[in-house]
XYZ file of C-alpha atoms in Angstrom:
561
model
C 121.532 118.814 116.473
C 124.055 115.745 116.456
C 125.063 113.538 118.799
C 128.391 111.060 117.754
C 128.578 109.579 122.066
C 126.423 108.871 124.994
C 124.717 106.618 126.872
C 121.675 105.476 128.160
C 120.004 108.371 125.944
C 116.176 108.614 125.787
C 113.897 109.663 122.963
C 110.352 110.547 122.739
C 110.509 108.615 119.414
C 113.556 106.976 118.139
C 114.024 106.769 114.110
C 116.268 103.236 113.325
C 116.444 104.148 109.825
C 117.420 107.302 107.796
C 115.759 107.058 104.488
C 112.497 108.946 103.157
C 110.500 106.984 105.282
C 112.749 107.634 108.604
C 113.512 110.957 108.315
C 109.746 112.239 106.676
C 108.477 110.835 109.985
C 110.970 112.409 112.218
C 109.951 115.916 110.386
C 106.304 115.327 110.911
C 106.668 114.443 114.799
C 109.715 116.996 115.507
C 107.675 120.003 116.371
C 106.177 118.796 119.470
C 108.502 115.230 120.083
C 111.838 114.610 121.114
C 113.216 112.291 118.149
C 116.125 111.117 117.105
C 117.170 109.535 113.647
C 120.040 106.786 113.703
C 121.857 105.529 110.360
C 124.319 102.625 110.207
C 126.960 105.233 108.105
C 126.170 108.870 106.513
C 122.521 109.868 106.785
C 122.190 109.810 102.678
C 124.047 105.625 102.306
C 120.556 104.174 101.924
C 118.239 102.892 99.024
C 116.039 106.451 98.645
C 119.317 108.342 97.898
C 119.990 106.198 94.772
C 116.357 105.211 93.761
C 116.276 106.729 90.020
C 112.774 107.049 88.482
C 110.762 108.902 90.760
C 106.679 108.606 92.771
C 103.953 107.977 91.115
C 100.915 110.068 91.308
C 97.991 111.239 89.536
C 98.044 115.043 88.005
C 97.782 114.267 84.709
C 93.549 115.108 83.681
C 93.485 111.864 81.787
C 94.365 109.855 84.504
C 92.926 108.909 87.756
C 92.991 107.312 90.999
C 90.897 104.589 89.998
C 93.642 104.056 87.172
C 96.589 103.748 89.401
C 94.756 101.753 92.013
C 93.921 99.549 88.766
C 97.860 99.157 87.837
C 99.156 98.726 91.282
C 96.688 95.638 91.897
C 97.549 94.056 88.628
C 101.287 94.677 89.146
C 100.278 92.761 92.718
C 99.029 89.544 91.164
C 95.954 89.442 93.238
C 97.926 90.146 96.817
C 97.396 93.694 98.074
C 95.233 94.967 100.079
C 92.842 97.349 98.619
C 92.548 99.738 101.656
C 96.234 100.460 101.391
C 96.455 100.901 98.047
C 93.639 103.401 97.894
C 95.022 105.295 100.707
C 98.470 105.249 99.141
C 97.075 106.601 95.820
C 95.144 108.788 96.833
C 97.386 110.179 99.490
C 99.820 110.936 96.545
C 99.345 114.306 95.672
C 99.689 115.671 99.269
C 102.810 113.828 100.035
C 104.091 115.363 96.357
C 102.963 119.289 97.444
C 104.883 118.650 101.002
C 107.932 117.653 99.456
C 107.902 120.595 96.718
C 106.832 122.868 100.055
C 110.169 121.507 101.552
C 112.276 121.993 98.726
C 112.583 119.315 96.681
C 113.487 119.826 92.879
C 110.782 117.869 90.955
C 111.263 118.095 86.991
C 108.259 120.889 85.120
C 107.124 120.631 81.893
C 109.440 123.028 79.680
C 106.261 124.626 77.544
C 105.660 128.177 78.702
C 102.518 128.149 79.414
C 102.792 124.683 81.428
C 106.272 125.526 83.404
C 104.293 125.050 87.225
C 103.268 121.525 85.933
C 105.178 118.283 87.240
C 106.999 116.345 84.079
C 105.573 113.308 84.035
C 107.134 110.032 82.718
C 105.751 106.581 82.321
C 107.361 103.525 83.518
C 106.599 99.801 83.061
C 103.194 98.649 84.567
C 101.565 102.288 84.437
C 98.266 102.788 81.803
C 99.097 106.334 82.476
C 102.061 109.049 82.590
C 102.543 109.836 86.382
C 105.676 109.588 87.397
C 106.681 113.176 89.316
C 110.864 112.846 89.056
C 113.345 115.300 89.781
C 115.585 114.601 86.147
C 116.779 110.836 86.331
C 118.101 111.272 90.365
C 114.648 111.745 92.186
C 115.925 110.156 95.449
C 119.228 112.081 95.405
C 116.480 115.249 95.398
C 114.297 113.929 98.235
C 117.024 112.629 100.846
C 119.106 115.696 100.324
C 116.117 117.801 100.876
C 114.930 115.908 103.558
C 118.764 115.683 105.423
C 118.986 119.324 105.211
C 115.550 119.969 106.698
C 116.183 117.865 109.396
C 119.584 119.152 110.424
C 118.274 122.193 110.381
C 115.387 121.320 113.159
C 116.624 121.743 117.000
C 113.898 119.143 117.882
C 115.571 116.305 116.107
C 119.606 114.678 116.704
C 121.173 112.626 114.441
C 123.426 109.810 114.832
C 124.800 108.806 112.230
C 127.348 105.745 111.841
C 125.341 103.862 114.377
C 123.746 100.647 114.140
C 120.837 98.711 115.747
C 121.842 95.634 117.363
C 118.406 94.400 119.020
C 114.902 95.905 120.277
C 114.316 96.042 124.240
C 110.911 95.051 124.750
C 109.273 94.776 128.292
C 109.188 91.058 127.651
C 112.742 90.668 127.214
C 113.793 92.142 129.897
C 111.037 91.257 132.699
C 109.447 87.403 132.035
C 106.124 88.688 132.956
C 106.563 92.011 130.940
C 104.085 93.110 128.206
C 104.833 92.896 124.448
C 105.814 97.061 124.655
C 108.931 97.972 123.013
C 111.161 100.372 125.066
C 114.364 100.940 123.308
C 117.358 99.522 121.386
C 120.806 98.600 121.927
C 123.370 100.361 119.190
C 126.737 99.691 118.319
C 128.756 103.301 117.917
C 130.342 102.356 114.842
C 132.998 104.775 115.616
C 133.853 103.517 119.366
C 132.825 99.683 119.138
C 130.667 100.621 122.211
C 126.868 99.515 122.505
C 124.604 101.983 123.812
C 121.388 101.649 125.845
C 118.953 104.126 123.872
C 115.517 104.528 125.544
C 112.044 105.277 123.816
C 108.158 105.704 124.315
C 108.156 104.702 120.567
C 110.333 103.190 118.013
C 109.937 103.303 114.569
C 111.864 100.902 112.300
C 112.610 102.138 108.477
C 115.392 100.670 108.006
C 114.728 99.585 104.408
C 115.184 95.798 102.579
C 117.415 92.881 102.734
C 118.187 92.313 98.703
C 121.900 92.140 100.329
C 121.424 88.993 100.752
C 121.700 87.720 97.347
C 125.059 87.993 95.295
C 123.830 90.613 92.698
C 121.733 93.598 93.732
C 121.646 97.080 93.148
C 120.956 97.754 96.592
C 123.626 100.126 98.417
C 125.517 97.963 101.342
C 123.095 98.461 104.456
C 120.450 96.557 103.007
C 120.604 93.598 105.197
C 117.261 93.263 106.379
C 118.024 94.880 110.028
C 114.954 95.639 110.823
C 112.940 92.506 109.821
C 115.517 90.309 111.576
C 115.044 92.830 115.002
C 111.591 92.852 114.826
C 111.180 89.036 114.300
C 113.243 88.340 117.224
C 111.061 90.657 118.860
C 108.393 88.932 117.954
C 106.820 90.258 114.897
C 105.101 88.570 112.298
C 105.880 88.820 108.821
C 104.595 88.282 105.639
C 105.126 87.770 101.780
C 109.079 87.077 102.271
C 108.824 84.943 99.620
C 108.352 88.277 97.028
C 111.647 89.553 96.354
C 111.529 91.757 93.618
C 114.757 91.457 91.117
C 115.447 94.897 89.084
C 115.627 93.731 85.227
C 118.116 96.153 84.488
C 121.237 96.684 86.544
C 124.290 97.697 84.294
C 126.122 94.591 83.864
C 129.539 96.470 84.082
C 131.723 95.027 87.161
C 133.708 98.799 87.630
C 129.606 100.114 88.011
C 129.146 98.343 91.551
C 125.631 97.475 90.370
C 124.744 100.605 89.017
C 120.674 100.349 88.322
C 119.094 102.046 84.490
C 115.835 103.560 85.839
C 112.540 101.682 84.353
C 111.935 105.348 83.041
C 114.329 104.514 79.797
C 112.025 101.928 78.774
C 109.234 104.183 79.504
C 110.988 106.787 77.369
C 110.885 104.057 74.652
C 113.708 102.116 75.150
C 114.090 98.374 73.828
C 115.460 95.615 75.352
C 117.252 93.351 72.746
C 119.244 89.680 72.458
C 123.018 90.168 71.426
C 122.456 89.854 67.365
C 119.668 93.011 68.037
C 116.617 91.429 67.772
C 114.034 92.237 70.667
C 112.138 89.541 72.568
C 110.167 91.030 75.589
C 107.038 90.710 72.718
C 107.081 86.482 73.269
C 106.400 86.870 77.286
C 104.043 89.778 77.197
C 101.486 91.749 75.588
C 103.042 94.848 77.087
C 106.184 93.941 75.488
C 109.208 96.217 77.412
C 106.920 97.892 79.537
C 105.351 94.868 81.240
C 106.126 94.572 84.987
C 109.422 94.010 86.607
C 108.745 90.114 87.642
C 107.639 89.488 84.207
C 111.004 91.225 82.444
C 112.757 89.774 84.786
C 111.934 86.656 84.260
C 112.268 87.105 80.231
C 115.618 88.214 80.900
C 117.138 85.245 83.043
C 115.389 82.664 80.444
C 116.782 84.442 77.970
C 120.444 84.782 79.270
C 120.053 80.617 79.969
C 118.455 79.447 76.978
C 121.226 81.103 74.894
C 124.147 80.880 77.661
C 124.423 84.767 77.773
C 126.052 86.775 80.363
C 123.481 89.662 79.684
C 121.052 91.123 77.163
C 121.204 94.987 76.252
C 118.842 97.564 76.561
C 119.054 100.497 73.862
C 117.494 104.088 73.675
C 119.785 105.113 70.770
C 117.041 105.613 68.348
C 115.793 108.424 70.615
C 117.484 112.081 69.840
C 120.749 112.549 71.933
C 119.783 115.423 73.116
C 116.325 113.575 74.783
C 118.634 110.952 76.179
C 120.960 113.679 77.931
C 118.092 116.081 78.715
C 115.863 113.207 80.739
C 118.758 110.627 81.807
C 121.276 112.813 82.537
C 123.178 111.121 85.580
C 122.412 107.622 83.856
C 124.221 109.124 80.228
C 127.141 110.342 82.146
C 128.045 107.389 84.486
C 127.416 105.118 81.329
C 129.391 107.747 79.741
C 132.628 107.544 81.986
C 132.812 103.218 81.491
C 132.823 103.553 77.850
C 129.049 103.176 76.986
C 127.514 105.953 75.157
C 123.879 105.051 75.281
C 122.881 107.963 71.942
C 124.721 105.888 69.933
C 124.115 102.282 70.923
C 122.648 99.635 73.453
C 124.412 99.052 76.768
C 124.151 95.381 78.670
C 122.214 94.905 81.327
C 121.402 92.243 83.725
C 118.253 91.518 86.551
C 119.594 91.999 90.538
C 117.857 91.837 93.790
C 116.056 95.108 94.452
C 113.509 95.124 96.676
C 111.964 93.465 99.561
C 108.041 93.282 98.830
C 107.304 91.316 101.976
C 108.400 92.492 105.664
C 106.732 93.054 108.968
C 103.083 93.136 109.463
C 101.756 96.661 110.521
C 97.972 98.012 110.024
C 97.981 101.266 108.081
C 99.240 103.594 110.775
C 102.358 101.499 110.794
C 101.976 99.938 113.675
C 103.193 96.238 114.597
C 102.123 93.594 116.623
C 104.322 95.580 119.759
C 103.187 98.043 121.088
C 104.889 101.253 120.579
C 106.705 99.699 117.791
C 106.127 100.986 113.788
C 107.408 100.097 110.755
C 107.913 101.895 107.769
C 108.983 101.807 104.011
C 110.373 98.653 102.049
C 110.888 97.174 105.725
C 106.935 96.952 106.318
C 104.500 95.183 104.490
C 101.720 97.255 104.470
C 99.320 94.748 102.067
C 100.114 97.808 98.868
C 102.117 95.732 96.989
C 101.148 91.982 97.170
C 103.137 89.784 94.908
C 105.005 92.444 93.418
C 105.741 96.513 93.413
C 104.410 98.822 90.558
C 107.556 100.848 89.850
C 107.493 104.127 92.054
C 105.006 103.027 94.545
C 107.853 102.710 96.571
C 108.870 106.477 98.054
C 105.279 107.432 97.730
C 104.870 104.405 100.727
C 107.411 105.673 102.764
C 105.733 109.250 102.326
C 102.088 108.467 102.959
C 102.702 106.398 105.337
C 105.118 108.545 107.013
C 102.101 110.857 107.674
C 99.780 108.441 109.137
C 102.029 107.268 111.925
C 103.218 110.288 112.817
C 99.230 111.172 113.195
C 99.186 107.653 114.971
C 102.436 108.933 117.319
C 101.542 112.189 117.997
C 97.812 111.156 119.318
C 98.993 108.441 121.468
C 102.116 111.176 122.959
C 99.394 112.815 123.733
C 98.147 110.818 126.682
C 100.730 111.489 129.588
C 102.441 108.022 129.981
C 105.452 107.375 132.108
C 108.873 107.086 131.030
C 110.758 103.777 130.638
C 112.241 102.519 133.917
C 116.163 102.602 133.535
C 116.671 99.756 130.771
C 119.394 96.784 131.437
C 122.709 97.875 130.652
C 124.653 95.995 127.031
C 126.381 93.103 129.212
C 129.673 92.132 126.935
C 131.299 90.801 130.282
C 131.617 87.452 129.355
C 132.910 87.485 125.747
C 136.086 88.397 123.981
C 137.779 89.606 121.033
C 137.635 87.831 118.009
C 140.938 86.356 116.293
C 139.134 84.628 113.433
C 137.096 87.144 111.034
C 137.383 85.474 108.680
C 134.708 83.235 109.743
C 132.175 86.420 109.196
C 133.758 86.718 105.656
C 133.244 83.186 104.408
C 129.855 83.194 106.024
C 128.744 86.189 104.151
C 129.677 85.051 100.960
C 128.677 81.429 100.844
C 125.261 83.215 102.182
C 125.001 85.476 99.267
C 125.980 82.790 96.541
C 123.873 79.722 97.294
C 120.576 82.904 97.972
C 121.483 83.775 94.425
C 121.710 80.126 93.142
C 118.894 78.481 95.123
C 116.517 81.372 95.751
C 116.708 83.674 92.438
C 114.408 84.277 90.107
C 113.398 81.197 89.062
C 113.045 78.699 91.924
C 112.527 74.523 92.639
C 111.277 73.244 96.076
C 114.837 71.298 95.534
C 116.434 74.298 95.716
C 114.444 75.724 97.872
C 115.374 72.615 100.730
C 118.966 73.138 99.717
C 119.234 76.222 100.618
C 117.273 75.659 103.722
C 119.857 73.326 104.909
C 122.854 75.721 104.834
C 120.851 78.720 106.224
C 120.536 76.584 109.496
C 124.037 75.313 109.325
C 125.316 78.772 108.906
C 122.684 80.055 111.712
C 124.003 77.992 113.758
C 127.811 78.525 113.362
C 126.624 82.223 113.727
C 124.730 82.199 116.697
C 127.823 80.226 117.788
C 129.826 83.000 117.177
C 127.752 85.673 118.204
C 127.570 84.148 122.173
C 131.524 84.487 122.434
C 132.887 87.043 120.731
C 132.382 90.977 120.632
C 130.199 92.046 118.264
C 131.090 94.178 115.495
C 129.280 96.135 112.281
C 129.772 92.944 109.971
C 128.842 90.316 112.957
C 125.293 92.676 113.098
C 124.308 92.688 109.764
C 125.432 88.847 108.758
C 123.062 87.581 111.855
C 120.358 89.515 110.415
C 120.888 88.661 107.100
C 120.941 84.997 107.740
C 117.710 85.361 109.617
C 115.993 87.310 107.100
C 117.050 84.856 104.557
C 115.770 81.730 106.379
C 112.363 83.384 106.075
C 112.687 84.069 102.741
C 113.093 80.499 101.689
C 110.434 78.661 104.469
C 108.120 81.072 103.188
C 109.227 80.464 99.785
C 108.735 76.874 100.006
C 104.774 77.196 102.019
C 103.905 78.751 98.840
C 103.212 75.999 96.421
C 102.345 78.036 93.303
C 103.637 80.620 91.022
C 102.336 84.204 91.610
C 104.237 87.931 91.167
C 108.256 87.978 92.150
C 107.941 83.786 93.506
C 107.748 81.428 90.241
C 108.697 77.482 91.216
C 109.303 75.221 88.564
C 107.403 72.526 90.929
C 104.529 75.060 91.187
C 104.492 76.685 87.346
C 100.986 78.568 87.356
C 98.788 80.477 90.029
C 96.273 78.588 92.415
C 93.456 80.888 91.872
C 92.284 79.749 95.603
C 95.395 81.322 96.619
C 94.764 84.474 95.397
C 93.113 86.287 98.763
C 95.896 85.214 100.823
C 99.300 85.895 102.422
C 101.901 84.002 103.452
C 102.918 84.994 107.329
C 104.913 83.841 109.495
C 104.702 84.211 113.460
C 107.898 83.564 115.796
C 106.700 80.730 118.119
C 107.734 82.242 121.802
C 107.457 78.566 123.436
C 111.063 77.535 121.627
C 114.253 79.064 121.989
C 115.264 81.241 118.640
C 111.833 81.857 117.321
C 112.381 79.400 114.462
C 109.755 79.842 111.518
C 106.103 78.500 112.426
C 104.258 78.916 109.116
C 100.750 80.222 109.399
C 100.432 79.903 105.158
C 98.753 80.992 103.547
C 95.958 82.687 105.102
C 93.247 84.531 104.294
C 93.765 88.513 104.491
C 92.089 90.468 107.179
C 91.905 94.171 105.787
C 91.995 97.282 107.247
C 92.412 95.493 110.536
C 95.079 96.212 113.125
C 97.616 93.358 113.445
């Protein structure tokens, strides 16, 4: 069922967020709940459609749980929380059976007598091979699965092309109101008009904010939406300060940031300097397969120390037919801008890619509102601490997916009465803007000084830099926001500027190196640091919420927020 108008629409559950994490939850509640699913464009424009490499999960008999567990804390640098990585892992091969019961087309093995056996691949970080993938597009396979399935269900509407502006919580509207969330304004991309949707519950899976740096192989709409709503909510978050950069993003400018799954490398391939010779061996043990933060890093000293635009990553020395077999999306987009990766290295470069850090929930997903969940790269759950094991990313969205919905449905269950009629949008005293151009400019001297001042490699120099022009352009935005209409672009700067001022305050209460945050000021790990978080809380007794920095502090686990 789809909806493209209407106002003042209520929801049993209302789904901000489209991705594998949005729409597995909206399948799991849909029998018995009224639920809709919103997306800022088409349902598919969002991170899980393009993700490459596929979910990790033990089948293989020489693996184990205790193995992957093992992997994801080391990838984590001593910051996850060991109750959600245990019930991640071992929640793996359910969420894997569901999605083959739905219809998704995982990769078998191609010997006869093991054809109804998952192909599994290795990737960088993993003892093990256990990487379920369907070829080299495994989140093209889960989101079209998951789109069809529910467009196909009369229990959930879509609404697609429509954007959250800002949570309704019983405290916003009412001064002596609870902290219960009760809706969400949207902008109707299509109309310019903001809606008044009503819910009992609102779930927010509206993925990462790696738009905010200049590079990234993140499609458009991640601009950290969700964080930015639920801060001004008033959410905590945590670990902002682990953003995790992809090492290998096809430096190509026709390729839009076009990412080469951590699967080549797993598949053998070699990252190498421009006169061929590899390096990965001087920064790790693991050589190409160590973790992302560590390649990363390898990469950008590289490309500075010898004043490279790139490095290359080749897989030639594999058979072609391998390459095409395993990579076959990957071969032919390569293919079509001149790079034939069976007969030589392509360049490659690191980009933003993932948002370790986010709001705080418990492991049903819930947040420090009530009624209010978050899901997916938007949450942080405590499973990946200072950085992500590759493909521990859908397989969060997934098992966690299924514990709110168990967490939804049970509280549903108690008869509770409906929202009172919520506060219409008020635009009455605003007008239409003649000067754009100031969201343009905004956007882009955003996104350049992120990349410059709060990359890879970071200074506490930097780091106050940037913090200076985050709160001029905050300002000028908020500004801006007060008089004019608001518009898609308007939406998503304000967020992004939000999320990316607590990015760097959290960035700069973190005075050591650890995972995705290394500080030239800060170069190795406190080990007193290593039980800890870094959260922030909004401080309700100031106007804006600006950061107050509760950092770090000691991990509480398996506790609700």
């Amino acid at each position: 069922m789809t909806h493209s108008q209407g106002t003042d629409l209520h929801y049993d559950v209302l789904v901000i967020g489209s991705g594998a994490a949005g729409l597995a939850t909206a399948l799991r509640l849909a029998d018995t709940l009224r639920v809709a699913v919103m997306s800022k464009g088409p349902l598919h424009e969002g991170c899980t459609f393009y993700a490459q490499g596929g979910i990790s999960a033990v089948f293989d008999h020489q693996d184990s749980f205790d193995s992957h567990i093992a992997d994801t804390l080391n990838a984590g640098a001593g910051l996850n929380h060991t109750d959600a990585v245990r019930l991640t892992v071992e929640g793996a091969p359910e969420a894997i059976a569901w999605l083959s019961e739905l219809g998704v087309p995982f990769t078998r093995r191609s010997e006869p007598e093991h054809t109804d056996e998952y192909h599994l691949t290795r990737e960088g970080g993993h003892s093990h091979r256990r990487v379920v993938h369907a070829a080299d597009a495994t989140g093209r396979g889960v989101e079209t699965t998951l789109i069809e399935r529910a467009r196909a269900h009369p229990g959930i509407s879509l609404l697609e092309n429509h954007i959250a502006v800002d949570l309704i919580t019983a405290r916003k509207i009412a001064a002596d109101g609870s902290d219960r969330v009760l809706g969400a304004y949207v902008l109707d991309r299509s109309s310019d008009h903001v809606m008044t949707l009503s819910a009992r519950t609102v779930v927010l899976a509206t993925g990462g904010a790696s738009k905010v740096y200049l590079y990234t192989s993140n499609p458009d709409g991640a601009s950290g939406d969700g964080i930015a709503m639920a801060w001004r909510a008033g959410c905590r978050v945590a670990n902002m300060e682990f953003m995790q950069f992809h090492p290998t993003v096809l430096y190509e400018p026709r390729a839009k940031a076009f990412l080469i799954s951590e699967a080549l490398r797993g598949e053998g391939a070699r990252l190498l300097l421009p006169d061929g010779t590899r390096f990965m061996q001087h920064f790790d043990p693991r050589g190409d397969l160590a973790p992302r933060d560590i390649v990363a890093r390898a990469i950008d000293h590289e490309m500075k120390r010898l004043g490279i635009d790139n490095v290359h990553l080749d897989i030639s020395h594999r058979p072609a037919d391998f390459i095409r077999e395993h990579f076959p999306n990957i071969h032919a987009r390569c293919l079509s801008l001149g790079y034939d990766m069976t007969q030589g290295p392509i360049p490659v470069v690191p980009a933003a890619h993932y948002t370790c850090g986010g709001i705080v929930t418990d492991l049903d997903g819930r947040t420090d509102i009530e009624g209010l969940y978050a899901l997916g790269e938007v949450a942080c759950t405590g499973l990946h601490g200072a950085n992500r094991l590759a493909s521990n990313s859908l397989l969060e969205c997934l098992v966690f997916a299924k514990t709110a919905a168990a967490d939804i449905q049970q509280r549903h269950a108690t008869p509770s009465p409906l929202p009172s009629p919520l506060p219409p949008w008020d635009d009455s005293q605003v007008s239409d803007s003649d000067e754009e151009v100031v969201v343009t400019h905004n956007w882009a001297e955003l996104r350049r000084f992120m990349w410059d001042y709060v990359g890879i490699v970071r200074s506490s120099k930097r780091l106050r830099r940037a913090l200076s022009r985050v709160d001029l352009l905050l300002a000028e935005i908020d500004e801006y926001y007060r008089h004019f209409r608001i518009g898609n672009n308007l939406v998503e700067l304000r967020n992004l500027a939000l999320v990316a001022k607590l990015i760097i305050v959290s960035a700069l209460s973190r005075h050591e190196s650890r995972g995705l945050h290394f500080t030239l000021d800060f170069p190795e790990s406190d080990p007193t640091l290593e039980q800890c978080d870094t959260i922030l809380s909004p401080d309700r007794t100031r106007p804006g919420f600006p950061p107050q920095v509760v950092s770090p502090v000691a991990k509480t686990q398996g506790d609700p927020p």
